CSV table of C-alpha atoms in Angstrom, one decimal:
chain,number,residue,atom,x,y,z
O,1,UNK,CA,157.2,43.8,-34.7
O,2,UNK,CA,155.7,47.1,-33.7
O,3,UNK,CA,152.5,48.4,-35.4
O,4,UNK,CA,153.5,52.1,-35.4
O,5,UNK,CA,150.9,54.7,-34.5
O,6,UNK,CA,148.3,52.0,-33.6
O,7,UNK,CA,146.3,51.4,-30.5
O,8,UNK,CA,143.8,48.7,-29.5
O,9,UNK,CA,140.7,50.0,-27.8
O,10,UNK,CA,138.9,47.6,-25.6
O,11,UNK,CA,135.6,49.3,-24.9
O,12,UNK,CA,133.0,48.7,-22.3
O,13,UNK,CA,134.2,45.3,-21.2
O,14,UNK,CA,133.4,46.1,-17.7
O,15,UNK,CA,131.6,43.8,-15.2
O,16,UNK,CA,128.1,45.1,-15.7
O,17,UNK,CA,128.3,45.0,-19.5
O,18,UNK,CA,130.5,42.0,-20.1
O,19,UNK,CA,127.8,39.8,-18.5
O,20,UNK,CA,125.8,40.2,-21.7
O,21,UNK,CA,128.3,38.0,-23.4
O,22,UNK,CA,127.0,34.9,-21.6
O,23,UNK,CA,129.8,32.4,-20.9
O,24,UNK,CA,133.5,32.9,-20.5
O,25,UNK,CA,134.2,31.4,-23.9
O,26,UNK,CA,132.8,34.6,-25.4
O,27,UNK,CA,135.8,36.5,-23.9
O,28,UNK,CA,138.2,34.5,-26.0
O,29,UNK,CA,138.4,36.9,-29.0
O,30,UNK,CA,139.0,39.8,-26.7
O,31,UNK,CA,141.8,37.9,-24.9
O,32,UNK,CA,143.3,37.0,-28.2
O,33,UNK,CA,143.3,40.6,-29.4
O,34,UNK,CA,144.9,41.7,-26.1
O,35,UNK,CA,147.6,39.1,-26.3
O,36,UNK,CA,148.4,40.0,-30.0
O,37,UNK,CA,148.5,43.7,-29.2
O,38,UNK,CA,150.8,43.2,-26.2
O,39,UNK,CA,153.1,40.8,-28.1
O,40,UNK,CA,153.5,43.3,-30.9
O,41,UNK,CA,154.0,46.4,-28.7
O,42,UNK,CA,150.7,47.9,-29.7
O,43,UNK,CA,149.3,50.1,-26.9
O,44,UNK,CA,146.1,48.9,-25.3
O,45,UNK,CA,143.6,51.4,-24.0
O,46,UNK,CA,140.6,50.3,-22.0
O,47,UNK,CA,137.4,52.3,-22.1
O,48,UNK,CA,134.6,52.1,-19.6
O,49,UNK,CA,131.4,54.1,-18.8
O,50,UNK,CA,131.1,55.4,-15.3
O,51,UNK,CA,129.8,58.4,-13.4
O,52,UNK,CA,130.6,60.5,-10.4
O,53,UNK,CA,128.6,60.1,-7.2
O,54,UNK,CA,125.4,62.1,-7.5
O,55,UNK,CA,125.5,61.8,-11.3
O,56,UNK,CA,126.1,65.4,-12.2
O,57,UNK,CA,126.8,64.3,-15.8
O,58,UNK,CA,123.4,62.8,-16.4
O,59,UNK,CA,120.5,64.9,-17.7
O,60,UNK,CA,117.0,63.5,-16.9
O,61,UNK,CA,116.4,63.8,-20.7
O,62,UNK,CA,119.2,61.3,-21.5
O,63,UNK,CA,117.2,58.1,-22.3
O,64,UNK,CA,120.2,55.9,-22.1
O,65,UNK,CA,121.6,56.9,-18.7
O,66,UNK,CA,118.8,58.6,-16.7
O,67,UNK,CA,117.9,55.2,-15.1
O,68,UNK,CA,121.4,54.9,-13.7
O,69,UNK,CA,120.9,58.2,-11.9
O,70,UNK,CA,117.5,57.2,-10.7
O,71,UNK,CA,118.4,53.7,-9.5
O,72,UNK,CA,122.1,54.0,-8.6
O,73,UNK,CA,125.2,52.1,-9.5
O,74,UNK,CA,127.6,52.7,-12.4
O,75,UNK,CA,129.7,55.1,-10.4
O,76,UNK,CA,133.5,55.2,-10.9
O,77,UNK,CA,134.2,53.1,-7.8
O,78,UNK,CA,131.3,50.7,-8.3
O,79,UNK,CA,132.2,47.0,-9.0
O,80,UNK,CA,130.0,47.1,-12.1
O,81,UNK,CA,132.2,49.7,-13.8
O,82,UNK,CA,135.5,47.9,-13.3
O,83,UNK,CA,137.2,46.1,-16.2
O,84,UNK,CA,136.3,42.4,-16.3
O,85,UNK,CA,139.0,40.6,-14.3
O,86,UNK,CA,139.8,38.1,-17.1
O,87,UNK,CA,140.8,41.1,-19.3
O,88,UNK,CA,142.6,43.0,-16.6
O,89,UNK,CA,144.8,45.9,-17.7
O,90,UNK,CA,148.5,45.5,-17.3
O,91,UNK,CA,150.6,48.3,-15.7
O,92,UNK,CA,150.8,51.3,-18.0
O,93,UNK,CA,147.6,50.4,-19.9
O,94,UNK,CA,145.2,53.4,-19.3
O,95,UNK,CA,141.6,53.0,-18.4
O,96,UNK,CA,139.6,55.8,-19.9
O,97,UNK,CA,136.3,56.7,-18.3
O,98,UNK,CA,133.7,58.1,-20.6
O,99,UNK,CA,130.4,59.7,-19.7
O,100,UNK,CA,128.4,58.9,-22.9
O,101,UNK,CA,128.2,56.2,-25.6
O,102,UNK,CA,131.3,57.2,-27.7
O,103,UNK,CA,134.7,56.5,-26.2
O,104,UNK,CA,135.6,60.2,-26.9
O,105,UNK,CA,132.7,61.9,-25.2
O,106,UNK,CA,133.4,63.1,-21.7
O,107,UNK,CA,136.8,61.4,-21.6
O,108,UNK,CA,140.5,62.1,-22.1
O,109,UNK,CA,140.9,59.5,-24.8
O,110,UNK,CA,141.8,62.0,-27.6
O,111,UNK,CA,144.4,63.6,-25.3
O,112,UNK,CA,146.0,60.1,-24.7
O,113,UNK,CA,146.0,59.3,-28.4
O,114,UNK,CA,147.6,62.6,-29.4
O,115,UNK,CA,150.2,62.3,-26.7
O,116,UNK,CA,151.2,58.8,-28.0
O,117,UNK,CA,151.0,59.9,-31.7
O,118,UNK,CA,148.3,57.4,-32.4
O,119,UNK,CA,146.6,57.7,-35.8
O,120,UNK,CA,145.2,54.1,-36.3
O,121,UNK,CA,142.6,52.6,-33.9
O,122,UNK,CA,141.7,48.9,-33.7
O,123,UNK,CA,138.2,48.8,-32.2
O,124,UNK,CA,136.7,46.0,-30.0
O,125,UNK,CA,133.8,46.2,-27.6
O,126,UNK,CA,130.3,45.8,-26.3
O,127,UNK,CA,128.0,46.8,-28.0
O,128,UNK,CA,128.4,47.0,-31.7
O,129,UNK,CA,125.4,49.3,-32.0
O,130,UNK,CA,126.5,51.4,-29.0
O,131,UNK,CA,130.1,52.2,-28.1
O,132,UNK,CA,131.6,50.6,-31.3
O,133,UNK,CA,129.3,52.5,-33.7
O,134,UNK,CA,129.5,55.8,-31.8
O,135,UNK,CA,133.3,55.6,-31.4
O,136,UNK,CA,133.8,54.5,-35.0
O,137,UNK,CA,131.7,57.4,-36.3
O,138,UNK,CA,133.5,60.0,-34.2
O,139,UNK,CA,136.9,58.6,-34.9
O,140,UNK,CA,136.3,58.6,-38.7
O,141,UNK,CA,135.2,62.2,-38.5
O,142,UNK,CA,138.5,62.9,-36.7
O,143,UNK,CA,140.4,61.2,-39.5
O,144,UNK,CA,141.7,58.2,-37.6
O,145,UNK,CA,142.4,55.0,-39.7
O,146,UNK,CA,140.1,52.3,-38.3
O,147,UNK,CA,140.0,48.6,-38.0
O,148,UNK,CA,137.0,46.8,-36.4
O,149,UNK,CA,137.6,43.3,-35.0
O,150,UNK,CA,134.3,41.7,-36.0
O,151,UNK,CA,134.5,38.8,-33.5
O,152,UNK,CA,135.7,41.0,-30.7
O,153,UNK,CA,132.5,43.0,-30.9
O,154,UNK,CA,129.1,42.0,-29.6
O,155,UNK,CA,125.6,43.2,-29.8
O,156,UNK,CA,122.5,41.7,-28.2
O,157,UNK,CA,120.7,41.9,-31.6
O,158,UNK,CA,122.5,39.6,-34.0
O,159,UNK,CA,120.9,41.2,-37.1
O,160,UNK,CA,121.9,44.8,-36.0
O,161,UNK,CA,125.4,43.4,-35.4
O,162,UNK,CA,125.6,41.8,-38.9
O,163,UNK,CA,124.2,44.9,-40.7
O,164,UNK,CA,126.7,47.2,-39.0
O,165,UNK,CA,129.7,45.0,-39.6
O,166,UNK,CA,128.8,44.1,-43.2
O,167,UNK,CA,127.2,47.3,-44.5
O,168,UNK,CA,127.9,50.3,-42.3
O,169,UNK,CA,131.3,49.9,-40.8
O,170,UNK,CA,133.0,48.9,-44.1
O,171,UNK,CA,132.4,52.4,-45.5
O,172,UNK,CA,134.7,53.8,-42.8
O,173,UNK,CA,136.9,51.0,-41.5
O,174,UNK,CA,138.6,47.7,-42.3
O,175,UNK,CA,136.4,45.0,-40.8
O,176,UNK,CA,138.2,41.7,-40.0
O,177,UNK,CA,138.3,38.9,-37.5
O,178,UNK,CA,140.9,38.9,-34.7
O,179,UNK,CA,142.7,36.0,-36.5
O,180,UNK,CA,142.9,38.0,-39.8
O,181,UNK,CA,144.2,41.1,-37.9
O,182,UNK,CA,146.8,39.0,-36.1
O,183,UNK,CA,148.0,37.7,-39.5
O,184,UNK,CA,148.6,41.3,-40.6
O,185,UNK,CA,151.0,41.8,-37.6
O,186,UNK,CA,153.5,39.1,-38.6
């Protein structure tokens, strides 16, 4: 069965960031979401953060990214910015490179979504208080229908993760586990 006009966003599951998950078992919900999307012909779009050599996109006033420009790394060809090998994109699955926290900012994500006629986004990623929050907020303002996969999101602060999922995201999105989402696809 095809979920018309939907896409699964797998955000910031790149080598440098996926390491925050700890062990490989923590990748299981992401793998499950990918498998379900692929089995139901739901487009998968990977999102990563990376910069050009010389960091022309980073202002020294940017508290989040100024250190990358200062110390190096996180460039488009750097190993740290590549999608984690256990979640490797399949042919035809785009990798969107963003320059800020939101998947939309500094990327061609919106162009890809419009070209594919996507109006519903299923969000997963690291971190809940970073890319997931920023992307959800911007996508809601752009009138996308949203689902957040609660167990395919991670934040280093469990309390922030809980509050966002239970109190903030529910005002703009359906929040459910990967299992519950898969059950809606049957």
